[in-house]
CSV table of C-alpha atoms in Angstrom, one decimal:
chain,number,residue,atom,x,y,z
B,1,UNK,CA,154.2,130.2,20.4
B,2,UNK,CA,153.1,133.9,21.0
B,3,UNK,CA,151.0,133.9,17.8
B,4,UNK,CA,149.4,130.6,18.9
B,5,UNK,CA,148.4,132.0,22.3
B,6,UNK,CA,147.1,135.2,20.7
B,7,UNK,CA,145.0,133.2,18.3
B,8,UNK,CA,143.6,131.0,21.0
B,9,UNK,CA,142.7,134.1,23.1
B,10,UNK,CA,141.0,135.7,20.1
B,11,UNK,CA,138.9,132.6,19.6
B,12,UNK,CA,137.7,132.9,23.2
B,13,UNK,CA,137.1,136.7,23.4
B,14,UNK,CA,137.2,138.1,19.9
B,15,UNK,CA,139.9,140.1,18.2
B,16,UNK,CA,138.9,143.4,19.8
B,17,UNK,CA,139.7,142.2,23.3
B,18,UNK,CA,143.1,140.8,22.6
B,19,UNK,CA,146.3,142.9,22.2
B,20,UNK,CA,149.7,141.5,21.2
B,21,UNK,CA,151.6,144.1,19.2
B,22,UNK,CA,154.9,145.3,20.7
B,23,UNK,CA,153.4,148.7,21.3
B,24,UNK,CA,150.4,147.2,23.1
B,25,UNK,CA,152.6,145.0,25.3
B,26,UNK,CA,155.0,147.9,26.2
B,27,UNK,CA,152.0,149.8,27.7
B,28,UNK,CA,151.4,146.9,30.1
B,29,UNK,CA,155.1,146.2,31.0
B,30,UNK,CA,155.2,148.4,34.1
B,31,UNK,CA,153.2,149.8,37.0
B,32,UNK,CA,153.9,152.6,39.5
B,33,UNK,CA,157.4,151.2,40.3
B,34,UNK,CA,160.5,151.2,38.3
B,35,UNK,CA,160.2,147.5,37.5
B,36,UNK,CA,159.3,146.1,34.1
B,37,UNK,CA,158.2,142.7,32.6
B,38,UNK,CA,157.2,141.4,29.2
B,39,UNK,CA,153.8,139.8,28.7
B,40,UNK,CA,153.0,137.6,25.7
B,41,UNK,CA,149.5,139.0,25.3
B,42,UNK,CA,147.0,141.3,27.0
B,43,UNK,CA,143.3,140.6,27.2
B,44,UNK,CA,140.5,142.9,28.3
B,45,UNK,CA,137.5,140.8,29.3
B,46,UNK,CA,134.1,142.2,30.0
B,47,UNK,CA,132.5,139.4,32.1
B,48,UNK,CA,133.4,136.9,34.8
B,49,UNK,CA,132.8,134.1,32.3
B,50,UNK,CA,135.4,135.6,29.9
B,51,UNK,CA,137.9,135.8,32.8
B,52,UNK,CA,137.2,132.2,33.7
B,53,UNK,CA,137.7,131.1,30.0
B,54,UNK,CA,141.1,132.9,29.8
B,55,UNK,CA,142.2,131.3,33.1
B,56,UNK,CA,141.2,127.8,31.9
B,57,UNK,CA,143.2,128.3,28.8
B,58,UNK,CA,146.2,129.5,30.8
B,59,UNK,CA,145.9,126.6,33.2
B,60,UNK,CA,145.8,124.1,30.3
B,61,UNK,CA,148.9,125.7,28.7
B,62,UNK,CA,150.6,126.6,32.1
B,63,UNK,CA,150.8,130.2,31.2
B,64,UNK,CA,151.2,132.8,34.0
B,65,UNK,CA,148.2,135.2,34.5
B,66,UNK,CA,148.7,138.7,35.8
B,67,UNK,CA,145.6,140.6,36.7
B,68,UNK,CA,145.8,144.4,36.4
B,69,UNK,CA,143.7,147.5,37.1
B,70,UNK,CA,145.1,150.9,36.4
B,71,UNK,CA,148.7,149.9,37.1
B,72,UNK,CA,149.2,152.4,39.9
B,73,UNK,CA,150.6,149.9,42.4
B,74,UNK,CA,153.8,150.7,44.3
B,75,UNK,CA,155.2,147.3,45.1
B,76,UNK,CA,155.3,145.7,41.6
B,77,UNK,CA,152.1,143.7,42.0
B,78,UNK,CA,151.0,144.3,38.4
B,79,UNK,CA,154.4,144.0,36.7
B,80,UNK,CA,154.0,141.0,34.3
B,81,UNK,CA,156.0,137.9,34.5
B,82,UNK,CA,157.9,137.0,31.3
B,83,UNK,CA,155.6,135.5,28.7
B,84,UNK,CA,152.5,135.9,30.8
B,85,UNK,CA,149.0,136.9,29.9
B,86,UNK,CA,147.9,140.3,31.4
B,87,UNK,CA,144.3,140.5,32.4
B,88,UNK,CA,143.3,144.1,32.0
B,89,UNK,CA,140.2,144.4,34.2
B,90,UNK,CA,139.4,148.0,33.3
B,91,UNK,CA,136.5,147.1,31.0
B,92,UNK,CA,134.6,145.5,33.8
B,93,UNK,CA,133.8,148.9,35.2
B,94,UNK,CA,130.1,148.9,36.2
B,95,UNK,CA,128.7,149.9,39.5
B,96,UNK,CA,126.0,147.2,39.5
B,97,UNK,CA,124.0,148.4,42.5
B,98,UNK,CA,124.0,150.9,45.3
B,99,UNK,CA,121.7,149.5,47.9
B,100,UNK,CA,120.7,152.4,50.2
B,101,UNK,CA,118.6,150.3,52.6
B,102,UNK,CA,121.4,147.8,53.2
B,103,UNK,CA,124.1,150.4,52.8
B,104,UNK,CA,126.3,148.5,50.3
B,105,UNK,CA,127.5,148.7,46.7
B,106,UNK,CA,128.0,145.9,44.3
B,107,UNK,CA,130.8,146.7,41.8
B,108,UNK,CA,132.9,145.2,39.1
B,109,UNK,CA,136.7,145.4,39.7
B,110,UNK,CA,137.4,148.0,37.0
B,111,UNK,CA,135.4,150.8,38.6
B,112,UNK,CA,137.6,153.8,39.4
B,113,UNK,CA,137.6,154.4,43.1
B,114,UNK,CA,136.7,158.1,42.9
B,115,UNK,CA,133.8,157.2,40.7
B,116,UNK,CA,132.3,155.1,43.5
B,117,UNK,CA,133.0,157.9,45.9
B,118,UNK,CA,131.0,160.4,43.8
B,119,UNK,CA,128.2,158.0,43.2
B,120,UNK,CA,127.6,157.0,46.8
B,121,UNK,CA,128.2,160.5,48.2
B,122,UNK,CA,125.5,161.9,46.0
B,123,UNK,CA,123.1,159.6,47.9
B,124,UNK,CA,124.3,160.6,51.3
B,125,UNK,CA,126.6,157.5,51.7
B,126,UNK,CA,130.3,157.1,52.2
B,127,UNK,CA,133.0,154.7,51.1
B,128,UNK,CA,136.1,155.7,53.1
B,129,UNK,CA,139.1,154.0,51.5
B,130,UNK,CA,140.8,156.8,49.6
B,131,UNK,CA,144.3,156.0,48.2
B,132,UNK,CA,146.2,158.9,46.8
B,133,UNK,CA,145.6,157.4,43.3
B,134,UNK,CA,141.9,157.2,43.8
B,135,UNK,CA,141.1,159.4,40.7
B,136,UNK,CA,142.7,156.6,38.5
B,137,UNK,CA,143.1,153.5,40.6
B,138,UNK,CA,140.5,150.7,40.4
B,139,UNK,CA,138.5,149.0,43.1
B,140,UNK,CA,139.9,145.6,42.0
B,141,UNK,CA,143.4,146.9,42.4
B,142,UNK,CA,142.5,148.4,45.8
B,143,UNK,CA,141.1,145.0,46.9
B,144,UNK,CA,144.1,143.1,45.6
B,145,UNK,CA,146.6,145.3,47.6
B,146,UNK,CA,144.2,146.2,50.5
B,147,UNK,CA,144.7,149.9,49.8
B,148,UNK,CA,144.2,152.5,52.5
B,149,UNK,CA,144.8,156.2,52.3
B,150,UNK,CA,144.6,159.2,54.6
B,151,UNK,CA,141.3,158.1,56.2
B,152,UNK,CA,142.8,154.9,57.5
B,153,UNK,CA,143.3,156.4,61.0
B,154,UNK,CA,139.6,156.7,61.7
B,155,UNK,CA,138.0,154.4,59.1
B,156,UNK,CA,140.5,151.5,58.4
B,157,UNK,CA,141.5,150.1,55.1
B,158,UNK,CA,139.8,148.4,52.1
B,159,UNK,CA,139.6,145.0,54.0
B,160,UNK,CA,137.2,146.6,56.5
B,161,UNK,CA,134.7,147.4,53.7
B,162,UNK,CA,134.6,144.2,51.7
B,163,UNK,CA,131.6,142.1,52.6
B,164,UNK,CA,131.9,139.6,49.8
B,165,UNK,CA,133.6,138.7,46.5
B,166,UNK,CA,133.1,136.8,43.3
B,167,UNK,CA,136.4,135.2,42.4
B,168,UNK,CA,137.8,133.2,39.5
B,169,UNK,CA,140.1,130.5,40.8
B,170,UNK,CA,143.2,129.1,39.2
B,171,UNK,CA,141.1,126.2,37.9
B,172,UNK,CA,138.7,128.6,36.1
B,173,UNK,CA,135.9,127.9,38.5
B,174,UNK,CA,133.9,130.8,39.8
B,175,UNK,CA,133.1,131.0,43.5
B,176,UNK,CA,131.4,133.5,45.8
B,177,UNK,CA,132.3,134.2,49.4
B,178,UNK,CA,130.5,136.5,51.7
B,179,UNK,CA,127.8,138.7,50.2
B,180,UNK,CA,125.3,141.3,51.2
B,181,UNK,CA,125.0,140.4,54.9
B,182,UNK,CA,126.9,142.4,57.5
B,183,UNK,CA,127.4,139.3,59.6
B,184,UNK,CA,128.6,136.0,58.1
B,185,UNK,CA,130.6,133.4,60.1
B,186,UNK,CA,129.9,130.4,57.8
B,187,UNK,CA,133.1,128.4,57.3
B,188,UNK,CA,136.5,129.9,56.7
B,189,UNK,CA,136.6,133.6,56.0
B,190,UNK,CA,137.7,133.4,52.4
B,191,UNK,CA,136.9,137.0,51.8
B,192,UNK,CA,139.5,138.3,54.2
B,193,UNK,CA,142.0,135.8,52.9
B,194,UNK,CA,141.5,137.1,49.3
B,195,UNK,CA,141.6,140.8,50.1
B,196,UNK,CA,145.3,141.8,49.9
B,197,UNK,CA,146.4,138.6,48.3
B,198,UNK,CA,147.6,140.5,45.2
B,199,UNK,CA,145.9,138.3,42.7
B,200,UNK,CA,148.0,135.3,43.7
B,201,UNK,CA,145.0,133.2,45.0
B,202,UNK,CA,142.2,134.2,42.7
B,203,UNK,CA,140.9,137.0,40.4
B,204,UNK,CA,138.2,139.2,41.8
B,205,UNK,CA,135.4,139.8,39.3
B,206,UNK,CA,132.8,141.3,41.6
B,207,UNK,CA,132.8,142.9,45.1
B,208,UNK,CA,130.2,143.7,47.7
B,209,UNK,CA,131.3,146.8,49.5
B,210,UNK,CA,130.0,148.2,52.9
B,211,UNK,CA,129.0,151.8,53.0
B,212,UNK,CA,128.4,154.1,55.9
B,213,UNK,CA,126.6,157.4,56.3
B,214,UNK,CA,128.4,160.4,54.8
B,215,UNK,CA,129.8,162.6,57.5
B,216,UNK,CA,127.8,165.8,57.9
B,217,UNK,CA,130.8,168.1,57.8
B,218,UNK,CA,134.6,168.3,58.1
B,219,UNK,CA,137.2,170.8,59.2
B,220,UNK,CA,140.8,171.0,58.1
B,221,UNK,CA,143.9,172.7,59.4
B,222,UNK,CA,147.6,172.8,58.6
B,223,UNK,CA,150.2,173.2,61.3
B,224,UNK,CA,153.8,174.2,60.5
B,225,UNK,CA,156.6,173.0,62.8
B,226,UNK,CA,160.2,174.3,62.9
B,227,UNK,CA,161.4,170.9,64.2
B,228,UNK,CA,160.0,167.5,63.1
B,229,UNK,CA,160.1,166.3,66.7
B,230,UNK,CA,157.5,168.9,67.6
B,231,UNK,CA,155.2,167.6,64.9
B,232,UNK,CA,155.6,164.1,66.3
B,233,UNK,CA,154.7,165.4,69.8
B,234,UNK,CA,151.6,167.0,68.3
B,235,UNK,CA,150.5,163.7,66.8
B,236,UNK,CA,150.6,162.1,70.2
B,237,UNK,CA,149.0,165.1,71.9
B,238,UNK,CA,146.0,165.1,69.5
B,239,UNK,CA,145.3,161.3,69.8
B,240,UNK,CA,145.9,161.4,73.6
B,241,UNK,CA,143.3,164.1,73.9
B,242,UNK,CA,140.6,161.7,72.8
B,243,UNK,CA,140.2,163.2,69.3
B,244,UNK,CA,140.2,160.8,66.4
B,245,UNK,CA,140.9,162.8,63.2
B,246,UNK,CA,139.7,161.5,59.9
B,247,UNK,CA,143.2,162.2,58.6
B,248,UNK,CA,146.5,163.1,60.2
B,249,UNK,CA,149.1,163.6,57.5
B,250,UNK,CA,152.8,164.5,57.8
B,251,UNK,CA,155.2,166.0,55.2
B,252,UNK,CA,158.9,166.5,56.0
B,253,UNK,CA,161.1,169.3,54.8
B,254,UNK,CA,162.3,167.4,51.6
B,255,UNK,CA,158.7,166.8,50.7
B,256,UNK,CA,157.6,170.4,51.4
B,257,UNK,CA,160.4,171.8,49.2
B,258,UNK,CA,159.4,169.5,46.3
B,259,UNK,CA,155.7,170.3,46.5
B,260,UNK,CA,156.3,174.0,46.8
B,261,UNK,CA,158.6,174.0,43.7
B,262,UNK,CA,155.9,172.0,41.9
B,263,UNK,CA,152.8,174.0,42.9
B,264,UNK,CA,154.0,177.4,44.2
B,265,UNK,CA,151.2,177.6,46.7
B,266,UNK,CA,153.2,179.3,49.5
B,267,UNK,CA,154.1,176.2,51.6
B,268,UNK,CA,156.6,177.2,54.4
B,269,UNK,CA,160.2,176.5,53.5
B,270,UNK,CA,161.5,177.4,57.0
B,271,UNK,CA,160.2,174.3,58.8
B,272,UNK,CA,161.1,170.7,59.1
B,273,UNK,CA,157.5,169.4,59.0
B,274,UNK,CA,153.9,170.2,58.5
B,275,UNK,CA,150.8,168.3,59.7
B,276,UNK,CA,147.6,168.3,57.8
B,277,UNK,CA,144.8,167.3,60.1
B,278,UNK,CA,141.1,166.8,59.3
B,279,UNK,CA,138.2,166.0,61.5
B,280,UNK,CA,134.7,165.0,60.3
B,281,UNK,CA,131.3,164.1,61.8
B,282,UNK,CA,128.4,166.1,63.2
B,283,UNK,CA,128.8,169.8,62.3
B,284,UNK,CA,127.9,170.9,65.8
B,285,UNK,CA,131.1,169.5,67.4
B,286,UNK,CA,133.7,170.1,64.6
B,287,UNK,CA,134.4,173.7,65.4
B,288,UNK,CA,135.3,172.9,69.0
B,289,UNK,CA,137.4,169.9,67.9
B,290,UNK,CA,139.5,171.8,65.3
B,291,UNK,CA,140.1,174.7,67.8
B,292,UNK,CA,141.3,172.1,70.4
B,293,UNK,CA,143.6,170.5,67.9
B,294,UNK,CA,145.0,174.0,66.9
B,295,UNK,CA,145.7,174.7,70.5
B,296,UNK,CA,147.5,171.4,71.0
B,297,UNK,CA,149.7,172.1,68.0
B,298,UNK,CA,150.5,175.5,69.3
B,299,UNK,CA,151.4,174.0,72.7
B,300,UNK,CA,153.8,171.6,70.9
B,301,UNK,CA,155.6,174.5,69.3
B,302,UNK,CA,153.8,175.0,66.0
B,303,UNK,CA,155.2,178.1,64.3
B,304,UNK,CA,151.9,178.6,62.5
B,305,UNK,CA,148.4,177.0,62.4
B,306,UNK,CA,146.1,177.7,59.5
B,307,UNK,CA,142.5,176.6,59.8
B,308,UNK,CA,140.6,176.3,56.5
B,309,UNK,CA,137.6,178.7,56.6
B,310,UNK,CA,135.7,177.1,53.8
B,311,UNK,CA,135.7,174.1,51.4
B,312,UNK,CA,137.9,175.9,48.9
B,313,UNK,CA,140.6,176.6,51.4
B,314,UNK,CA,140.4,173.0,52.7
B,315,UNK,CA,140.8,171.7,49.1
B,316,UNK,CA,143.8,174.0,48.7
B,317,UNK,CA,145.5,172.5,51.8
B,318,UNK,CA,144.8,169.0,50.5
B,319,UNK,CA,146.1,169.9,47.0
B,320,UNK,CA,149.6,170.1,48.4
B,321,UNK,CA,149.4,166.6,49.9
B,322,UNK,CA,147.9,165.1,46.8
B,323,UNK,CA,150.7,166.5,44.7
B,324,UNK,CA,153.5,164.8,46.6
B,325,UNK,CA,154.0,161.9,44.3
B,326,UNK,CA,154.4,163.9,41.0
B,327,UNK,CA,156.4,166.6,42.8
B,328,UNK,CA,159.1,164.2,44.1
B,329,UNK,CA,160.3,163.1,40.7
B,330,UNK,CA,161.7,166.6,40.1
B,331,UNK,CA,164.8,165.7,42.1
B,332,UNK,CA,165.6,162.3,40.6
B,333,UNK,CA,163.8,160.3,37.9
B,334,UNK,CA,163.3,157.1,40.0
B,335,UNK,CA,161.1,157.1,43.1
B,336,UNK,CA,161.2,154.0,45.4
B,337,UNK,CA,158.1,154.4,47.5
B,338,UNK,CA,157.9,152.4,50.7
B,339,UNK,CA,155.2,152.2,53.3
B,340,UNK,CA,156.8,150.8,56.5
B,341,UNK,CA,154.3,151.1,59.3
B,342,UNK,CA,154.9,151.2,63.1
B,343,UNK,CA,152.7,151.6,66.2
B,344,UNK,CA,151.8,155.3,66.3
B,345,UNK,CA,153.9,155.9,69.4
B,346,UNK,CA,157.0,154.8,67.4
B,347,UNK,CA,156.6,157.3,64.5
B,348,UNK,CA,159.2,159.7,66.0
B,349,UNK,CA,161.7,156.8,66.3
B,350,UNK,CA,161.1,155.6,62.7
B,351,UNK,CA,161.5,159.1,61.4
B,352,UNK,CA,164.8,159.5,63.2
B,353,UNK,CA,166.0,156.1,61.9
B,354,UNK,CA,165.1,157.0,58.3
B,355,UNK,CA,166.9,160.3,58.6
B,356,UNK,CA,170.0,158.5,59.9
B,357,UNK,CA,169.8,155.9,57.1
B,358,UNK,CA,169.6,158.7,54.5
B,359,UNK,CA,172.8,160.3,55.9
B,360,UNK,CA,174.6,157.0,56.1
B,361,UNK,CA,173.9,156.1,52.5
B,362,UNK,CA,174.1,159.6,51.1
B,363,UNK,CA,170.6,159.5,49.7
B,364,UNK,CA,167.7,161.9,49.5
B,365,UNK,CA,164.7,160.4,51.2
B,366,UNK,CA,161.4,162.3,51.4
B,367,UNK,CA,159.2,161.3,54.3
B,368,UNK,CA,155.5,161.8,54.3
B,369,UNK,CA,152.4,159.8,54.9
B,370,UNK,CA,149.7,158.9,57.3
B,371,UNK,CA,151.5,159.6,60.6
B,372,UNK,CA,148.3,159.3,62.5
B,373,UNK,CA,148.1,155.5,61.9
B,374,UNK,CA,151.9,155.0,61.9
B,375,UNK,CA,152.0,154.5,58.1
B,376,UNK,CA,154.9,156.5,56.7
B,377,UNK,CA,156.0,156.7,53.1
B,378,UNK,CA,159.8,157.1,52.9
B,379,UNK,CA,160.5,157.8,49.3
B,380,UNK,CA,164.0,157.2,48.1
B,381,UNK,CA,164.8,159.6,45.2
B,382,UNK,CA,167.3,158.0,43.0
B,383,UNK,CA,168.3,157.4,39.3
B,384,UNK,CA,168.0,153.8,38.3
B,385,UNK,CA,170.7,154.2,35.6
B,386,UNK,CA,173.2,154.9,38.5
B,387,UNK,CA,174.2,151.5,39.7
B,388,UNK,CA,176.1,152.7,42.7
B,389,UNK,CA,173.2,154.8,43.8
B,390,UNK,CA,170.8,151.9,43.3
B,391,UNK,CA,173.0,149.6,45.4
B,392,UNK,CA,173.0,152.2,48.2
B,393,UNK,CA,169.2,152.5,47.9
B,394,UNK,CA,168.8,148.8,48.1
B,395,UNK,CA,170.9,148.7,51.3
B,396,UNK,CA,169.0,151.7,52.8
B,397,UNK,CA,165.6,150.0,52.0
B,398,UNK,CA,166.7,146.9,53.9
B,399,UNK,CA,167.7,149.0,56.9
B,400,UNK,CA,164.4,150.9,56.8
B,401,UNK,CA,162.5,147.6,56.9
B,402,UNK,CA,164.6,146.3,59.7
B,403,UNK,CA,164.1,149.5,61.7
B,404,UNK,CA,160.3,149.3,61.2
B,405,UNK,CA,160.2,145.7,62.4
B,406,UNK,CA,162.5,146.3,65.4
B,407,UNK,CA,159.9,149.0,66.4
B,408,UNK,CA,157.1,146.5,66.3
B,409,UNK,CA,155.9,147.4,62.9
B,410,UNK,CA,155.3,145.8,59.5
B,411,UNK,CA,156.8,146.0,56.0
B,412,UNK,CA,153.6,147.3,54.4
B,413,UNK,CA,150.7,149.3,55.7
B,414,UNK,CA,148.8,149.6,52.4
B,415,UNK,CA,151.0,149.0,49.3
B,416,UNK,CA,151.4,145.2,49.6
B,417,UNK,CA,154.5,143.0,49.2
B,418,UNK,CA,154.6,142.6,45.4
B,419,UNK,CA,158.0,142.1,44.1
B,420,UNK,CA,160.0,144.8,45.9
B,421,UNK,CA,159.3,143.6,49.4
B,422,UNK,CA,159.2,139.9,48.8
B,423,UNK,CA,162.9,139.3,49.8
B,424,UNK,CA,162.0,140.7,53.3
B,425,UNK,CA,158.8,138.8,54.0
B,426,UNK,CA,160.6,136.2,56.2
B,427,UNK,CA,162.0,139.0,58.4
B,428,UNK,CA,158.4,139.8,59.5
B,429,UNK,CA,156.9,136.3,59.6
B,430,UNK,CA,159.8,133.9,59.9
B,431,UNK,CA,160.4,130.8,57.8
B,432,UNK,CA,157.5,129.0,59.3
B,433,UNK,CA,155.1,131.8,58.8
B,434,UNK,CA,156.1,132.2,55.1
B,435,UNK,CA,155.8,128.4,54.7
B,436,UNK,CA,152.1,128.6,55.9
B,437,UNK,CA,151.4,131.2,53.3
B,438,UNK,CA,153.1,129.1,50.6
B,439,UNK,CA,150.9,126.1,51.5
B,440,UNK,CA,147.8,128.2,51.1
B,441,UNK,CA,149.1,129.4,47.7
B,442,UNK,CA,149.9,125.8,46.6
B,443,UNK,CA,146.4,124.7,47.7
B,444,UNK,CA,144.6,127.3,45.7
B,445,UNK,CA,147.0,127.6,42.8
B,446,UNK,CA,148.9,124.3,42.5
B,447,UNK,CA,150.4,125.2,39.1
B,448,UNK,CA,151.5,128.6,40.3
B,449,UNK,CA,149.9,130.4,37.3
B,450,UNK,CA,148.3,133.3,39.3
B,451,UNK,CA,150.5,136.4,39.4
B,452,UNK,CA,153.7,134.4,40.0
B,453,UNK,CA,156.7,136.2,41.6
B,454,UNK,CA,154.5,138.3,43.8
B,455,UNK,CA,154.6,138.1,47.6
B,456,UNK,CA,157.2,135.2,47.6
B,457,UNK,CA,159.5,136.6,45.0
B,458,UNK,CA,160.6,135.7,41.5
B,459,UNK,CA,162.2,132.2,41.1
């Protein structure tokens, strides 16, 4: 059966775009989580027509299709279903157009996010979504998961910058929704439906992305707090002062120790939290804003406030934040990264709840993330070979989700539901809400071949 599928795929795309050896398949068996799956074949198409041809074959044979970018997802969205075909979209990696006059870019899904950043910024333009994995993650994956990043506080998430899409449906048909216009209210908003749908409703083969003017300048500071409650107070104080930072990031004491042990950059080890705050915009007002923020942090009890004096110092401050993910695995080999999100005013309550849950289940949980928009990343540091620890982690994760929802929050601010959060979807939307989503899925993918097991769980 596997050989037959591989032969049929080779007839469609050619031998050089189809991979089916055990070594090839292993490379596509996992993503950024600890989950794994076994595909039957991997294809690397280079055009929308080739994607459509593969989907038509899969539909005729009822074979699951799993689209994939760089495989950096943190909810299991790219983990293949058993005996599925993985669509590796990384060869569709062209920036087709940067339209300065209309301030938009037309891209293929395999473009690395940071590559688009560099291309548009060289022209004085700006694409704000900036997930931590932006140096390797692809725009198609960002669109599938509606990725965000530190700039979400001021600029929003990927959904806010997608003007239109070209999509291959489960039937193999190719449709376009939205496009180059800023305004478009024709019919249902399929674009916003598809962004964040995790490849379960269609496969994105082209995207029209909104750009904005590049900020003229930016200023960055780091504030160290002996107590995490003081950091939480500072977050509220900054926002209440009418200042909207481009980024407002928090790292707790567990995270600080991991990063310092990893980078040795002199991070403070005598504090419970640090805040990394950045403002951007017209250069004339940035100095006053950053001084005001520094004063507010001091009033909230900051032990130290360090304002970057140049771009190199700002980059050094950000280097610590960007190193969090690799630094955390020094403690345990398995990292369960969640992204429960609450209204900003409830960040202190969620931090307190996570600390209590860590003590209750005797787990190490690092807390960091985009505190300015209420999007925290509690990372449970465990060993997946330890069944007792994994059971405690599963129970702790459920309580973190319940805590976030009880505070008026959501299961996911930017990672998506994938496989890991699927059992909890009904907690947020209720049975009726989930049923509506399933009806949409059934209407667009009646055979259930598009990325099965994601959002609603494995059967």
